[in-house]
Coordinates of C-alpha atoms in Angstrom, one line a residue:
X511 CA -5.8 53.4 -5.4
X512 CA -8.2 54.6 -8.0
X513 CA -9.1 52.4 -11.0
X514 CA -11.0 54.0 -13.8
X515 CA -13.3 51.5 -15.5
X516 CA -13.9 53.2 -18.8
X517 CA -11.3 54.8 -21.1
X518 CA -10.2 54.7 -24.8
X519 CA -7.1 55.3 -26.8
X520 CA -7.1 56.2 -30.5
X521 CA -9.2 58.5 -32.7
X522 CA -12.9 58.5 -33.6
X523 CA -14.4 60.1 -36.7
X524 CA -17.4 61.8 -35.0
X525 CA -15.6 64.0 -32.4
X526 CA -12.2 65.5 -31.6
X527 CA -9.9 63.8 -29.1
X528 CA -7.1 66.4 -28.6
X529 CA -4.5 63.8 -27.5
X530 CA -5.5 60.3 -28.5
X531 CA -2.1 58.8 -27.4
X532 CA -1.5 56.5 -24.4
X533 CA 1.2 59.0 -23.2
X534 CA -1.3 61.8 -23.1
X535 CA -3.8 59.6 -21.2
X536 CA -1.1 58.7 -18.6
X537 CA -0.3 62.4 -18.1
X538 CA -4.0 63.2 -17.5
X539 CA -4.3 60.2 -15.1
X540 CA -1.3 61.5 -13.2
X541 CA -2.8 65.0 -12.9
X542 CA -6.0 63.7 -11.3
X543 CA -4.7 60.8 -9.3
X544 CA -5.9 57.8 -11.3
X545 CA -3.7 54.8 -10.7
X546 CA -4.9 52.6 -13.6
X547 CA -7.5 52.7 -16.3
X548 CA -9.4 50.0 -18.3
X549 CA -9.1 50.8 -22.0
X550 CA -10.3 49.7 -25.3
X551 CA -8.8 50.9 -28.6
X552 CA -11.2 52.9 -30.7
X553 CA -10.0 51.0 -33.8
X554 CA -11.4 47.9 -32.2
X555 CA -14.7 49.5 -31.4
X556 CA -14.8 50.6 -35.1
X557 CA -13.6 48.8 -38.1
X558 CA -11.0 46.3 -36.9
X559 CA -11.6 44.6 -33.5
X560 CA -8.8 42.2 -33.9
X561 CA -6.1 44.7 -34.7
X562 CA -7.4 47.2 -32.2
X563 CA -7.3 44.6 -29.4
X564 CA -3.7 43.8 -30.2
X565 CA -2.8 47.5 -30.1
X566 CA -4.5 47.9 -26.7
X567 CA -2.5 45.0 -25.3
X568 CA 0.7 46.5 -26.7
X569 CA -0.1 49.8 -25.0
X570 CA -0.8 48.0 -21.7
X571 CA 2.6 46.2 -22.0
X572 CA 4.4 49.5 -22.6
X573 CA 2.8 51.1 -19.5
X574 CA 2.8 48.3 -16.9
X575 CA 0.4 48.8 -14.1
X576 CA -1.4 51.8 -15.8
X577 CA -3.8 50.1 -18.2
X578 CA -6.0 47.1 -18.2
X579 CA -7.5 45.9 -21.5
X580 CA -11.2 45.6 -22.4
X581 CA -11.1 43.4 -25.4
X582 CA -13.8 44.5 -27.9
X583 CA -16.1 41.9 -29.4
X584 CA -17.8 42.5 -32.7
X585 CA -20.8 40.2 -32.9
X586 CA -20.8 40.2 -36.8
X587 CA -17.1 39.1 -37.0
X588 CA -17.1 36.8 -34.0
X589 CA -13.9 38.3 -32.7
X590 CA -11.7 35.8 -30.9
X591 CA -11.8 36.3 -27.1
X592 CA -9.2 35.6 -24.4
X593 CA -9.4 35.0 -20.7
X594 CA -5.7 36.0 -20.1
X595 CA -4.3 39.5 -19.6
X596 CA -7.6 41.4 -19.9
X597 CA -10.1 42.9 -17.5
X598 CA -13.0 41.7 -19.6
X599 CA -15.0 42.4 -22.7
X600 CA -16.1 45.7 -24.2
X601 CA -19.4 45.8 -26.2
X602 CA -20.8 48.7 -28.3
X603 CA -24.2 47.6 -29.5
X604 CA -24.9 51.0 -31.1
X605 CA -21.8 51.0 -33.3
X606 CA -22.3 47.4 -34.3
X607 CA -26.1 47.7 -34.5
X608 CA -26.7 44.5 -32.6
X609 CA -29.0 44.6 -29.5
X610 CA -27.3 43.8 -26.2
X611 CA -29.8 41.0 -25.6
X612 CA -29.1 39.4 -29.1
X613 CA -27.9 35.8 -29.1
X614 CA -24.9 36.8 -31.2
X615 CA -23.3 38.0 -27.9
X616 CA -23.6 34.5 -26.3
X617 CA -19.9 33.8 -26.6
X618 CA -19.3 36.9 -24.4
X619 CA -21.6 35.8 -21.7
X620 CA -20.3 32.2 -21.8
X621 CA -16.7 33.5 -21.3
X622 CA -17.9 34.7 -17.9
X623 CA -15.5 37.7 -17.6
X624 CA -16.8 41.2 -16.6
X625 CA -18.5 43.1 -19.5
X626 CA -18.5 46.8 -20.1
X627 CA -21.1 47.8 -22.6
X628 CA -22.1 51.1 -24.0
X629 CA -25.6 52.0 -22.7
X630 CA -27.9 54.5 -24.3
X631 CA -31.4 55.4 -23.1
X632 CA -34.1 54.9 -25.9
X633 CA -31.6 53.3 -28.2
X634 CA -32.9 50.2 -30.0
X635 CA -29.5 48.6 -29.4
X636 CA -28.5 49.4 -25.8
X637 CA -31.4 50.8 -23.8
X638 CA -31.0 50.1 -20.0
X639 CA -34.0 47.7 -20.2
X640 CA -31.7 45.3 -22.2
X641 CA -29.2 45.4 -19.4
X642 CA -31.8 44.2 -17.0
X643 CA -32.6 41.4 -19.4
X644 CA -29.1 40.1 -19.8
X645 CA -28.3 40.6 -16.1
X646 CA -31.2 38.2 -15.3
X647 CA -30.0 35.7 -17.9
X648 CA -26.4 35.8 -16.6
X649 CA -26.4 36.7 -12.9
X650 CA -22.8 35.6 -12.4
X651 CA -21.4 38.0 -15.0
X652 CA -20.5 41.5 -13.7
X653 CA -21.9 44.0 -16.2
X654 CA -21.0 47.7 -16.3
X655 CA -23.6 50.0 -17.9
X656 CA -21.5 52.5 -19.8
X657 CA -22.6 56.1 -19.2
X658 CA -25.6 55.0 -17.1
X659 CA -27.6 55.2 -20.3
X660 CA -25.8 58.3 -21.6
X661 CA -28.7 60.9 -21.4
X662 CA -29.4 62.6 -18.0
X663 CA -33.1 62.4 -18.7
X664 CA -32.8 58.6 -18.4
X665 CA -30.4 58.2 -15.5
X666 CA -33.1 57.6 -12.9
X667 CA -34.9 55.1 -15.1
X668 CA -31.7 53.3 -15.7
X669 CA -31.1 53.0 -12.0
X670 CA -34.6 51.7 -11.4
X671 CA -34.4 49.1 -14.1
X672 CA -31.3 47.4 -12.8
X673 CA -31.9 48.0 -9.0
X674 CA -32.8 44.3 -8.6
X675 CA -29.7 43.0 -10.4
X676 CA -26.6 43.2 -8.1
X677 CA -24.4 42.1 -11.0
X678 CA -25.0 45.4 -12.8
X679 CA -22.9 48.5 -12.1
X680 CA -23.9 52.0 -13.2
X681 CA -20.7 53.5 -14.8
X682 CA -20.8 57.3 -15.0
X683 CA -18.3 58.0 -17.7
X684 CA -19.3 61.0 -19.9
X685 CA -19.4 64.8 -20.1
X686 CA -23.1 64.8 -19.2
X687 CA -22.4 63.1 -15.9
X688 CA -22.1 66.3 -13.8
X689 CA -21.4 66.3 -10.1
X690 CA -25.0 67.1 -9.4
X691 CA -26.2 64.1 -11.4
X692 CA -23.7 61.8 -9.8
X693 CA -24.8 62.9 -6.4
X694 CA -28.4 62.2 -7.3
X695 CA -27.5 58.7 -8.5
X696 CA -25.5 58.1 -5.4
X697 CA -28.5 59.1 -3.3
X698 CA -30.7 56.8 -5.4
X699 CA -28.2 53.9 -5.1
X700 CA -28.3 54.3 -1.3
X701 CA -32.0 53.8 -1.3
X702 CA -32.2 50.7 -3.4
X703 CA -30.9 47.3 -2.3
X704 CA -29.0 45.9 -5.2
X705 CA -27.9 49.1 -7.0
X706 CA -24.2 49.9 -7.3
X707 CA -22.8 53.1 -8.6
X708 CA -19.3 54.0 -9.5
X709 CA -16.5 54.8 -11.9
X710 CA -14.4 52.3 -10.1
X711 CA -14.3 48.6 -10.9
X712 CA -16.5 46.2 -8.9
X713 CA -15.1 43.6 -6.7
X714 CA -13.8 40.9 -6.7
X715 CA -10.9 42.9 -8.0
X716 CA -8.6 39.9 -8.5
X717 CA -10.9 38.9 -11.3
X718 CA -10.6 42.2 -13.0
X719 CA -7.0 43.1 -12.4
X720 CA -4.5 40.7 -14.0
X721 CA -1.4 41.1 -11.8
X722 CA 2.2 40.5 -12.6
X723 CA 3.9 38.2 -10.0
X724 CA 4.9 40.2 -7.0
X725 CA 2.9 43.3 -8.0
X726 CA 0.6 44.9 -5.4
X727 CA -3.1 44.0 -5.2
X728 CA -5.6 46.8 -5.7
X729 CA -7.4 47.8 -2.5

């Protein structure tokens, strides 16, 4: 079973998404063997977190077993958060222009669910150094660094910064994450004690995968 940690549905103004529908995403998942994907709706990342989160839940309900929901939190709007029926919380500090280590994200860390955050090397909002800061503050919260800092020039630095924080996972979503770079990161992960690399969700999976009664448990 393959669980993809980082996906989106919907459209975005800055780049073309040829098929932004859930049906198109399911078809692509079937072609490459992905069992389920964690999604956030791009409407939620952008102007309307509340409505976008509701749309993401509706999509997950229409495609049982194929999508988990990352509920988006906008720190300026104090988006309501839930513990039920979600994989965790999605943050995008760059879109919201609020540093990952800002106290306005405290309701997210207090919730205690896994957090997937956009990461971007040299960004004032989401540089990997901020992941190390929040990981130290909240060692019991699993944190996925989206895109491993985005820019290949910063991949190795991102890995070094969080190597001592076993609750941080390097998430390699992105067109710049070539096979060669993923192999380098895997090699680096093998040589550092606490570093974890993967596109898959970290264990414990029960915490990340809300199951229907009688449904199989991911392995």
